[in-house]
Each structure stands twice: as structure tokens, then as C-alpha cells.
mmCIF file of C-alpha atoms in Angstrom:
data_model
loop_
_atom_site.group_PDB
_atom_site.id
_atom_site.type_symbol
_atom_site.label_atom_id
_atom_site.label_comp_id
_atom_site.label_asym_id
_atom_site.label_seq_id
_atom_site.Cartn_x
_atom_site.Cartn_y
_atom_site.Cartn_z
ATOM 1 C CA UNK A 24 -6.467 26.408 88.198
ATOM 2 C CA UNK A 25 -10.085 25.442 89.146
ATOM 3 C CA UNK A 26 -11.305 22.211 90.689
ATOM 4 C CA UNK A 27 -13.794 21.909 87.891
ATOM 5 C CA UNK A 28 -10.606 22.215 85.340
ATOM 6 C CA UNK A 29 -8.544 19.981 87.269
ATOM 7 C CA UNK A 30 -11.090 17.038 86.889
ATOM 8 C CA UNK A 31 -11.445 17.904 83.561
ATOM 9 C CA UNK A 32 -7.362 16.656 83.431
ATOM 10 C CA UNK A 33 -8.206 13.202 85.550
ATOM 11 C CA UNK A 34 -7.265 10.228 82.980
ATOM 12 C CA UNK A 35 -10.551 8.184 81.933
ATOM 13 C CA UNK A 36 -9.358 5.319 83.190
ATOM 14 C CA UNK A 37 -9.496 6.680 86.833
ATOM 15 C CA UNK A 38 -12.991 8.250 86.351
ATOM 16 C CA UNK A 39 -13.998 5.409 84.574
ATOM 17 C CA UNK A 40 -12.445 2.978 88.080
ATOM 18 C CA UNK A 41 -14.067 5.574 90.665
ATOM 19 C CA UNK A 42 -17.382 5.357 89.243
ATOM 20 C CA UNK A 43 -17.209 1.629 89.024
ATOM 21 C CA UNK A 44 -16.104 2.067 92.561
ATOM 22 C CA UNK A 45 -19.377 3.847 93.212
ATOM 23 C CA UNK A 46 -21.375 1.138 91.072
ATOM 24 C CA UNK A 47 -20.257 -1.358 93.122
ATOM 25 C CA UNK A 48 -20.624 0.310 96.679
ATOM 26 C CA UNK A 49 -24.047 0.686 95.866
ATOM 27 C CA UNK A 50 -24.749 -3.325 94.702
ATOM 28 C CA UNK A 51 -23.213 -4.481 97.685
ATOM 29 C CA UNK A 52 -25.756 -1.870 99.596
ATOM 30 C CA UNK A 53 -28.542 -2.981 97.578
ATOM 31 C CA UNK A 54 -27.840 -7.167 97.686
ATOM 32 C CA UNK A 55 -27.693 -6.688 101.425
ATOM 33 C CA UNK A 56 -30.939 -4.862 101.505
ATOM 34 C CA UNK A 57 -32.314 -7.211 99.434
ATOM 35 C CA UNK A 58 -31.369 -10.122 101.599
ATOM 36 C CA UNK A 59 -32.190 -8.435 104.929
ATOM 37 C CA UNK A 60 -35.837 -8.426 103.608
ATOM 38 C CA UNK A 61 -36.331 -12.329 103.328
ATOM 39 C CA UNK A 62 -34.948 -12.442 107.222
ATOM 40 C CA UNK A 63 -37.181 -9.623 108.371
ATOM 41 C CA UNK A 64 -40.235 -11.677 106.834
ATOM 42 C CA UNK A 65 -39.183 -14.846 108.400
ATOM 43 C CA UNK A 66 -38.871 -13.023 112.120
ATOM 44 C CA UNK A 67 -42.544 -11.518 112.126
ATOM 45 C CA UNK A 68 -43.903 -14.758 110.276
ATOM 46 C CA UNK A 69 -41.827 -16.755 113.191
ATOM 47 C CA UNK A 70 -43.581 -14.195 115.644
ATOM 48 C CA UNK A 71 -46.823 -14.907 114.357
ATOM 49 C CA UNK A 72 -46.806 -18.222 114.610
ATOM 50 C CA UNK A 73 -45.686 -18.370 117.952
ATOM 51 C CA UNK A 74 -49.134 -16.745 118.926
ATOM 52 C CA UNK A 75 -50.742 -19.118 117.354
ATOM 53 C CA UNK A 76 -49.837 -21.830 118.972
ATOM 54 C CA UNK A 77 -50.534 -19.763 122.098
ATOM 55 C CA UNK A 78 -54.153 -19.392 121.108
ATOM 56 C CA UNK A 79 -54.202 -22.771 119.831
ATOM 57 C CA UNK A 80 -53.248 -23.622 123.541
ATOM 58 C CA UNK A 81 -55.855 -21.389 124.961
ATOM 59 C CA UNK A 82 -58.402 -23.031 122.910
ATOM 60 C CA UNK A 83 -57.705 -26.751 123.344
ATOM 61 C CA UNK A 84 -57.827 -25.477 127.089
ATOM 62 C CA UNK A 85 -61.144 -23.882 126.857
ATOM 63 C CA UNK A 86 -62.252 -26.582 124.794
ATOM 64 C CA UNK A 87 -61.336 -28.968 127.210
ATOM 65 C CA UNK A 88 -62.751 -27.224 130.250
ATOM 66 C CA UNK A 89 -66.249 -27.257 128.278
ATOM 67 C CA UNK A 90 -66.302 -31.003 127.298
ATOM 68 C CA UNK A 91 -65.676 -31.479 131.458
ATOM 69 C CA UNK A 92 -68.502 -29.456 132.148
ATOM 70 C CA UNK A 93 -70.727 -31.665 130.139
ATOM 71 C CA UNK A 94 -69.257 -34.471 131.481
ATOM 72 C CA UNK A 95 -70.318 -33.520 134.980
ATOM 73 C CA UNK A 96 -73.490 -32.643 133.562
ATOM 74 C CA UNK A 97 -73.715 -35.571 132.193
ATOM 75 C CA UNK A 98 -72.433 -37.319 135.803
ATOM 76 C CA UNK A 99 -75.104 -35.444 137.501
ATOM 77 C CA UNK A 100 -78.366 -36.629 135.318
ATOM 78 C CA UNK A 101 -77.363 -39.850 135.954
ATOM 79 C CA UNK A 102 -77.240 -40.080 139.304
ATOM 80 C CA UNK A 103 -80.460 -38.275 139.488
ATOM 81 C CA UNK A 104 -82.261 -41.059 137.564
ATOM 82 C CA UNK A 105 -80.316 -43.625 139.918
ATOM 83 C CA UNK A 106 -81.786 -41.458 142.903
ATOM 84 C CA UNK A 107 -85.475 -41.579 141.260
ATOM 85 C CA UNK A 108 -85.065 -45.488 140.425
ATOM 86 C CA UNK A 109 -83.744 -45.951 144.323
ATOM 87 C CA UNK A 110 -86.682 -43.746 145.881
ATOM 88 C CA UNK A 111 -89.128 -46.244 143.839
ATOM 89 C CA UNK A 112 -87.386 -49.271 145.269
ATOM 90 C CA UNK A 113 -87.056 -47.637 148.608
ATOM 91 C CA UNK A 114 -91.292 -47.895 148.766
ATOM 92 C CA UNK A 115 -91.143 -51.366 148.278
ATOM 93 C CA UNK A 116 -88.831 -52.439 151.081
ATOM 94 C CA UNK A 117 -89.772 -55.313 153.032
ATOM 95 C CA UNK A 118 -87.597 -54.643 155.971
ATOM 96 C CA UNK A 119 -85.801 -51.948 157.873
ATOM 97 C CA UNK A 120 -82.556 -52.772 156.238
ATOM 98 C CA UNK A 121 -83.408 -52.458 152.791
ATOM 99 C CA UNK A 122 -84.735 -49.611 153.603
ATOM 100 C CA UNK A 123 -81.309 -48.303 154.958
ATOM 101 C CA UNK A 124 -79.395 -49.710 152.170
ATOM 102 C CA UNK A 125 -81.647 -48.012 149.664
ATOM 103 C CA UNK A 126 -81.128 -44.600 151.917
ATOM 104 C CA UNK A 127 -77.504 -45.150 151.709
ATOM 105 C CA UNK A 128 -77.435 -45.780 147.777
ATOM 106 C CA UNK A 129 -79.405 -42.663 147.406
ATOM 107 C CA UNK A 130 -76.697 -40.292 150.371
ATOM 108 C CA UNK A 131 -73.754 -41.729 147.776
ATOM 109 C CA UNK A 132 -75.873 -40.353 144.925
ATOM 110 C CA UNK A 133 -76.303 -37.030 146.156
ATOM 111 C CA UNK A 134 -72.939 -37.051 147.401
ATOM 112 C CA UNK A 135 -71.546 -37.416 143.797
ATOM 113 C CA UNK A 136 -74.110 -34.660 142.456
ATOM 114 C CA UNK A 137 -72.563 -32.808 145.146
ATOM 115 C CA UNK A 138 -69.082 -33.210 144.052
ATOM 116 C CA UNK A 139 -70.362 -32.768 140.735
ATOM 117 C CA UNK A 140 -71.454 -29.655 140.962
ATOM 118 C CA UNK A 141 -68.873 -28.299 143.035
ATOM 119 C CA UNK A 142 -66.335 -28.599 140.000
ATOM 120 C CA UNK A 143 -68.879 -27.063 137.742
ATOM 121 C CA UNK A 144 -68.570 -24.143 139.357
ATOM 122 C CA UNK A 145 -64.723 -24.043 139.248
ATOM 123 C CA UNK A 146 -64.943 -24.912 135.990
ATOM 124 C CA UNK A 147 -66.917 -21.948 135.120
ATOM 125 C CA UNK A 148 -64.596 -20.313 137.243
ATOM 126 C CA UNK A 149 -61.542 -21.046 135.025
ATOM 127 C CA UNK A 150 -63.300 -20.825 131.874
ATOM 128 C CA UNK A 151 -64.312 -16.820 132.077
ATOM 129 C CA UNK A 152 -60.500 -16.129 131.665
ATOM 130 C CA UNK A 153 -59.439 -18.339 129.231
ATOM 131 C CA UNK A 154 -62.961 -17.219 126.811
ATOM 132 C CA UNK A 155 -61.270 -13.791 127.361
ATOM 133 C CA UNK A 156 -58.388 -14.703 126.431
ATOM 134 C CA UNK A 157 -59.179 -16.409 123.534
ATOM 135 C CA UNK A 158 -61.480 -13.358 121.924
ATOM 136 C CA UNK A 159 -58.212 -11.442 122.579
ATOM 137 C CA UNK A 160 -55.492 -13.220 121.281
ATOM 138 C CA UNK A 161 -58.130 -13.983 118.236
ATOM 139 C CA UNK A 162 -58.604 -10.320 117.722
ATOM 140 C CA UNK A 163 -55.097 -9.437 118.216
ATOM 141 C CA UNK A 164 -54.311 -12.174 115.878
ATOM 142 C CA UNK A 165 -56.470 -11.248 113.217
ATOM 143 C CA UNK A 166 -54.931 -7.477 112.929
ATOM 144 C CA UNK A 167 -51.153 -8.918 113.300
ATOM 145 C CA UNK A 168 -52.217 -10.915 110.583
ATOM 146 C CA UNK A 169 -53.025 -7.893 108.419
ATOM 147 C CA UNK A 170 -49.700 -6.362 109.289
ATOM 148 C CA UNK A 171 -47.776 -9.183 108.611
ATOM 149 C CA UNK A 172 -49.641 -9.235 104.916
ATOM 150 C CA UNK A 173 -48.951 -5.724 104.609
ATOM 151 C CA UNK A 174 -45.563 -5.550 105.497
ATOM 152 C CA UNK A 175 -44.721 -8.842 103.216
ATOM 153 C CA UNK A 176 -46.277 -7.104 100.360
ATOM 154 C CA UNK A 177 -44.406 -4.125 101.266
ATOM 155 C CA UNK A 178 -40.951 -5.858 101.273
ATOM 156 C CA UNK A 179 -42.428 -7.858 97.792
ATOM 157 C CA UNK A 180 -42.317 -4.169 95.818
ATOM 158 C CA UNK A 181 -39.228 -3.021 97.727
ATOM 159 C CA UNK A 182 -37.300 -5.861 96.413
ATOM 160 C CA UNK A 183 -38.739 -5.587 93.164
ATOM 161 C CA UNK A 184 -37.966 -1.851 93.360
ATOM 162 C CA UNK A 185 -34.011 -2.558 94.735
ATOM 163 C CA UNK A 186 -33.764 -5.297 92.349
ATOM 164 C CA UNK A 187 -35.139 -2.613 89.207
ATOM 165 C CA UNK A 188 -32.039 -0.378 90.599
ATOM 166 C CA UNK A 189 -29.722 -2.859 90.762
ATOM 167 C CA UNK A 190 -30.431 -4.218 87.581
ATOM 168 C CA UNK A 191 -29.842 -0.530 85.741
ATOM 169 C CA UNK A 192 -26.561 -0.304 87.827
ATOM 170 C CA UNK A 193 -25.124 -3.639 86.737
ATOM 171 C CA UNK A 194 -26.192 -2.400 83.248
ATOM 172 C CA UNK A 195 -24.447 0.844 83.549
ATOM 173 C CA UNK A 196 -21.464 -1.351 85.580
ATOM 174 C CA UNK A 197 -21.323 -3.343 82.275
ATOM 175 C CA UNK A 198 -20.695 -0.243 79.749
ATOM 176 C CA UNK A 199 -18.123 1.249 82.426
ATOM 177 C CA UNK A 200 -15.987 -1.912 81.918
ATOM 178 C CA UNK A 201 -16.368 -1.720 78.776
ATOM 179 C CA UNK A 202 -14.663 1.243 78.247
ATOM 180 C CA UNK A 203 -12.027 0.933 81.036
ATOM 181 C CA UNK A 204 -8.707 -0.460 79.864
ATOM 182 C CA UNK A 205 -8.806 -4.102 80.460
ATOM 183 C CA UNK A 206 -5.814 -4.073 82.425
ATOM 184 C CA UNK A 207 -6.799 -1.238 84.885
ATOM 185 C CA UNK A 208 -10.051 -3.211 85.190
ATOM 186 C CA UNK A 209 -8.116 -6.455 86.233
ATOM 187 C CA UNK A 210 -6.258 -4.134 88.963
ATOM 188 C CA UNK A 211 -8.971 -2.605 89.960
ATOM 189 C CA UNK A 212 -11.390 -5.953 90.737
ATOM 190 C CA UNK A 213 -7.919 -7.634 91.938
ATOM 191 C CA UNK A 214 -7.532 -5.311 94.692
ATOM 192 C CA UNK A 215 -11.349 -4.742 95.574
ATOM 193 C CA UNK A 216 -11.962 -8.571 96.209
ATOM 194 C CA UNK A 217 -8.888 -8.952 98.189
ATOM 195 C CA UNK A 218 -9.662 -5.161 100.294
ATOM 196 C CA UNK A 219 -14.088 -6.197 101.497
ATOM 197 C CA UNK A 220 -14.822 -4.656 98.331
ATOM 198 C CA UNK A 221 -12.878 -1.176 98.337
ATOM 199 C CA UNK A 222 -10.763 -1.224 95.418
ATOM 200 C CA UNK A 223 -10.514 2.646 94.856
ATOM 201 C CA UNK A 224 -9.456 5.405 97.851
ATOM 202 C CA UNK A 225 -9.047 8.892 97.644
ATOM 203 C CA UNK A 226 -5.764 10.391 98.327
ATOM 204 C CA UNK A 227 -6.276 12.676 101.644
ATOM 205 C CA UNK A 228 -3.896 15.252 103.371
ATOM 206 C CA UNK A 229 -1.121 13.510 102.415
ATOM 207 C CA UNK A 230 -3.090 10.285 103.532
ATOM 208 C CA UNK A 231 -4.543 6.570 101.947
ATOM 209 C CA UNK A 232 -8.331 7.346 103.113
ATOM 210 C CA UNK A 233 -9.218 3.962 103.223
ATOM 211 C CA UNK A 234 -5.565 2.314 104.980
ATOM 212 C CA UNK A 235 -4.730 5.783 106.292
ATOM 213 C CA UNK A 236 -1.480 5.483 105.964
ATOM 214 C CA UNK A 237 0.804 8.744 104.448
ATOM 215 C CA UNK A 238 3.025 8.863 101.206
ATOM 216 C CA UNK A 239 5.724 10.100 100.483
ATOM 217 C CA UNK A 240 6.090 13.742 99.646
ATOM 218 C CA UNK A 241 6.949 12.759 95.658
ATOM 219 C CA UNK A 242 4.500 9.875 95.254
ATOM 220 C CA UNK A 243 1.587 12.502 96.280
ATOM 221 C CA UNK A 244 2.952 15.086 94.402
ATOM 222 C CA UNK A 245 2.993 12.947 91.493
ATOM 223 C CA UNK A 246 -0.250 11.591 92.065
ATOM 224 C CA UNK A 247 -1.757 15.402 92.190
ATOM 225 C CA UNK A 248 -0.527 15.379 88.641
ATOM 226 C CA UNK A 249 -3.300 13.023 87.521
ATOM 227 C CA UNK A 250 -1.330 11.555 84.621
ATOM 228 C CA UNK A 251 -1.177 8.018 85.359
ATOM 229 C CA UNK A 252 -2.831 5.063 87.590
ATOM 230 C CA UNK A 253 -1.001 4.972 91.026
ATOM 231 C CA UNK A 254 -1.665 2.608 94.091
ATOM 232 C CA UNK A 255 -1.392 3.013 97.687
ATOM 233 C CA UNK A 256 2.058 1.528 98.822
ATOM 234 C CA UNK A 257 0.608 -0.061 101.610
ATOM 235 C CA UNK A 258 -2.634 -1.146 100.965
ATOM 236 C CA UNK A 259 -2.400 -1.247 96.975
ATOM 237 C CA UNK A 260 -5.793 0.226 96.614
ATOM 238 C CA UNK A 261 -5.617 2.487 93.272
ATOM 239 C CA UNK A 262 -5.752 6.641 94.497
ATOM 240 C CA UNK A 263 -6.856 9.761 92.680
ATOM 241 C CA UNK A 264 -6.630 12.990 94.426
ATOM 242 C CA UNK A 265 -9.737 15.259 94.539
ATOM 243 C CA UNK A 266 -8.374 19.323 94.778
ATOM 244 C CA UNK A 267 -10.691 21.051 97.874
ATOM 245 C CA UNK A 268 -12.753 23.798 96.149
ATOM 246 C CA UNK A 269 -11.708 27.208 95.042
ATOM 247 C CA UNK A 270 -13.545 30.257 96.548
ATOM 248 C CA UNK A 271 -15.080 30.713 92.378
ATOM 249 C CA UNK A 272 -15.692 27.381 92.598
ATOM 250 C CA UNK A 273 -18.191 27.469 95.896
ATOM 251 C CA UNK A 274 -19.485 31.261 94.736
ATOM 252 C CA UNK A 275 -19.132 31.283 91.197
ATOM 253 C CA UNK A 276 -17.613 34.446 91.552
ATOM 254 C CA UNK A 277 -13.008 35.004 91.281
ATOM 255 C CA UNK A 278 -11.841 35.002 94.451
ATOM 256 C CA UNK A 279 -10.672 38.510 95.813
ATOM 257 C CA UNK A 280 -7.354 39.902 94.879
ATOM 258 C CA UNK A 281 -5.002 39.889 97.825
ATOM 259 C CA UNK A 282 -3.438 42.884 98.651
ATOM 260 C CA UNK A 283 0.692 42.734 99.206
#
């Protein structure tokens, strides 16, 4: 007898449970999809903000580094009007002191201009890296930016798409327990939440696939039968034996006649 025949003989019931088994594979593939897809979001958006605040950093730096700038240049005007006032009272000293205290008023002054202008230059010094950094990360910022808004919009019609699936399954899930026996249903949904889900297992080599553990020579035998709902003695999941394929089954063709 064929493999396509001996299907044919399965009772509806365990069709009816391994498909539901399939169903529900599937859902649980699909809900975890779907909730990977919020967490994958969150990670680049977390990413994304991080370099922001890193250019956000670089900018109250730069920004910083040019208000000191002006401050110095600021610093430096002043004490250049100081030195002009000074020189003007320096012409009208009376004696030989004043005239050295004005002298020293106007060394202090150029002194500070002096200072002045030596952090200027290190100032411009530190602010030639941290301009270029700041055009980078913007620019670097501005195309992760984009990819983030692609790749939210992407995950946006995926779970719209997974959700579309899932929603046709749990249809078709709904008019496979409809027509299941309401008891094999019940044993079939107690033994799947109790097992992570796996309430169905196909009978292998002798074998439980899913608790591997091996039956006894009569329980397989009459499980090969295909006439009622049987359950793993170990693990209690419900089995259904699948034949391996005939030679006409694979070729279409009857096997060969073997010569005796």
C-alpha cells in the first residue's frame, strides 16, 4: 500500500490535530517576530540617540571655545583703550614717578594682551578639531537618521505584513477547531501548554520525536494502524506515524519486480 493511500486512512481528528499543530508552530514564530521588531527599533533609536548627545557635547564644546575667544577679544580691546587713556596721562606727568607708574600701568596692560592672545591661539588650536568633528558627526547623523526612518518604516509593513498572516492563520486555526472533536481538541491544547507548545510528535523508528523515547513493539504497531488517537507514554504528546515513501511514490512509476 502507498504512502499517499495510507494518509488517505489517517482519522480526521489526527489530521485535523497535526495541522493545528502546524497553525500554531507558525503563531508562536510569527508573535515572536512580531515582538523582536519593537526591540530592534528601540536598540538603533537607543543608538541614535547616544550620538546625539555626543554631538550635542561636541557642540556645547565648540560653542564654548568660541564665546572664550570673544571674551579675550573682548579682554584685549579693553586694555588697549586703558593703554591709549595711560599714554595720554603719561604726557602730562609732573614728575619722574608718575611717569613710572603710568609706564608700569601700561607693561601690566600689555602683559594681559599678551596673555590674551596667547590663549587665542590655543583656542583656535582646539577649535579646528572639534568644527571637524562636529560637520562629521552632523553628517553622519543626518544619514543614520535616514536609516533609522527607513528601517522603522520597514519593520511598520513587516508587522503589518506578519500580523495579515497571522490573522488568516488564527482564522483558519478557528475552522480547524471547529471541526476537531471537542475532546481531542481539549487533549491536544492540554498537552501543548504543559510541553513549550508541542502538543503533537511524530512517531519515528520506533521513537517519540519530540521526548525520544521508544515504544513498545505493540503500541507502535498499533499506532501504524491509524485507527485511533494514541499518546506518547512518556511524554503524553498525541503521535501519528508518517510511512517513508514508496519507490512509485518518489517516481511515479511501480517499483521493479524483484526477482526470487
Amino acid at each position: 500500500m502507498t504512502h499517499a493511500t495510507l494518509r488517505l486512512r489517517m482519522l480526521p481528528d489526527l489530521k485535523l490535530v497535526i495541522r493545528l499543530q502546524e497553525i500554531d508552530l507558525r503563531l508562536a514564530e510569527l508573535t515572536r517576530e512580531i515582538s523582536a521588531l519593537p526591540v530592534h527599533i528601540a536598540q538603533i533609536e537607543k543608538k541614535l540617540g547616544s550620538h546625539e548627545r555626543k554631538l550635542e557635547a561636541d557642540r556645547a564644546a565648540l560653542s564654548a571655545n568660541q564665546k572664550e575667544r570673544k571674551k579675550c577679544e573682548g579682554d584685549i580691546q579693553l586694555q588697549e583703550q586703558k593703554i591709549s587713556k595711560l599714554k595720554d596721562q603719561m604726557l602730562q606727568a609732573k614728575t619722574n614717578e608718575q611717569y613710572r607708574a603710568f609706564q608700569n600701568e601700561i607693561e601690566f596692560c600689555q602683559k594681559e594682551i599678551r596673555k590674551a592672545e596667547d590663549r587665542i591661539l590655543e583656542l583656535m588650536g582646539e577649535s579646528e578639531p572639534l568644527d571637524k568633528n562636529v560637520k562629521v558627526a552632523e553628517a553622519a547623523l543626518k544619514a543614520e537618521k535616514a536609516q533609522v526612518d527607513a528601517e522603522k518604516q520597514q519593520a511598520h509593513d513587516r508587522t503589518a505584513a506578519t500580523e495579515k498572516v497571522a490573522a488568516d492563520l488564527q482564522a483558519e486555526r478557528a475552522g480547524v477547531v471547529k471541526d476537531v472533536t471537542p475532546a481531542t481538541y481539549q487533549r491536544y491544547e492540554r498537552v501543548r501548554k504543559s510541553r513549550r507548545g508541542i502538543g503533537v510528535a511524530e512517531a519515528v523508528d520506533g521513537r517519540c520525536s519530540a521526548c525520544n523515547m521508544a515504544m513498545r513493539l505493540q503500541f507502535f504497531q498499533d499506532l501504524k494502524k491509524g485507527d485511533q488517537i494514541m499518546a506518547c507514554e512518556s511524554c503524553q504528546r498525541i503521535l501519528y506515524y508518517n510511512p517513508p515513501a514508496s519507490l512509485e511514490d518518489l517516481t511515479g512509476e511501480p517499483a521493479p519486480a524483484v526477482r526470487e
